[in-house]
Amino acid sequence: MKTFLGGLQSFLEKIDGLRDELLFLFIKPYWPRKILPNHITYARVAIGALLFVLLFFFGIQNKLLIISLFSVGALTDLFDGSIARGTNKVTEFGAMLDSTADRILIVPIAIYSLLESHKWLLLALILTEIINALTSMYYKSIKIYLESNIFGKTKMVLQSLVFVVILIVWPNAPSLLFIATLWVTIIFSFLSIFSRIAELKIKKIKQA
């Protein structure tokens, strides 16, 4: 199992590295340095908050508007990390903000699209995010930073793609394939948590 997970992690990291290399072709020479990666992440927070207000306070049912906002928010997640790495602006705060922004974007869409027909899946997704957040907060409280990893990134990519499809077919029921994929993202969430803790323990052993 460890060999499989290690191979999967290496494979996903290679794909993520290729994405960075492609984006760096534009980011390094052309990206305006006044626009910080955290600005992009704050935009995702704002979009997530706006979606929450539109869906649950105003009851907006305009599919094109909701899909467009969510898609733009998801795209910011594709770019902010690469911008940070490409402009040497990687910070601990930025990484923590990134994961928080992901949750703020995903949760309202998850509630909106899963509450009626897939309550257990919705509950599992939310509980997983709570566990993930509490784990990070605990280690932060003892002055230890858990770095994000490829499993968490993969989870976000899969969830973003699936929720776009679910929104497109809404109010029709999505294919079981997409529901199954969301269950798989929960596995990726726990892989992210456990692998980060394991990497931290390895670092401690090496430093001892």
XYZ file of C-alpha atoms in Angstrom, residues 103 127-137 155 189-190 192-193 196:
18
model
C -13.485 25.494 1.747
C -16.947 16.693 8.432
C -13.795 15.924 6.470
C -13.147 19.613 5.930
C -13.750 20.309 9.620
C -11.288 17.570 10.607
C -8.760 18.921 8.122
C -9.148 22.459 9.438
C -8.967 21.394 13.092
C -5.840 19.345 12.412
C -4.128 22.342 10.834
C -5.279 24.604 13.675
C -9.061 16.729 -3.996
C -8.611 14.527 2.057
C -7.571 11.940 4.626
C -3.582 14.670 2.659
C -3.923 14.830 6.445
C 1.406 15.649 5.996
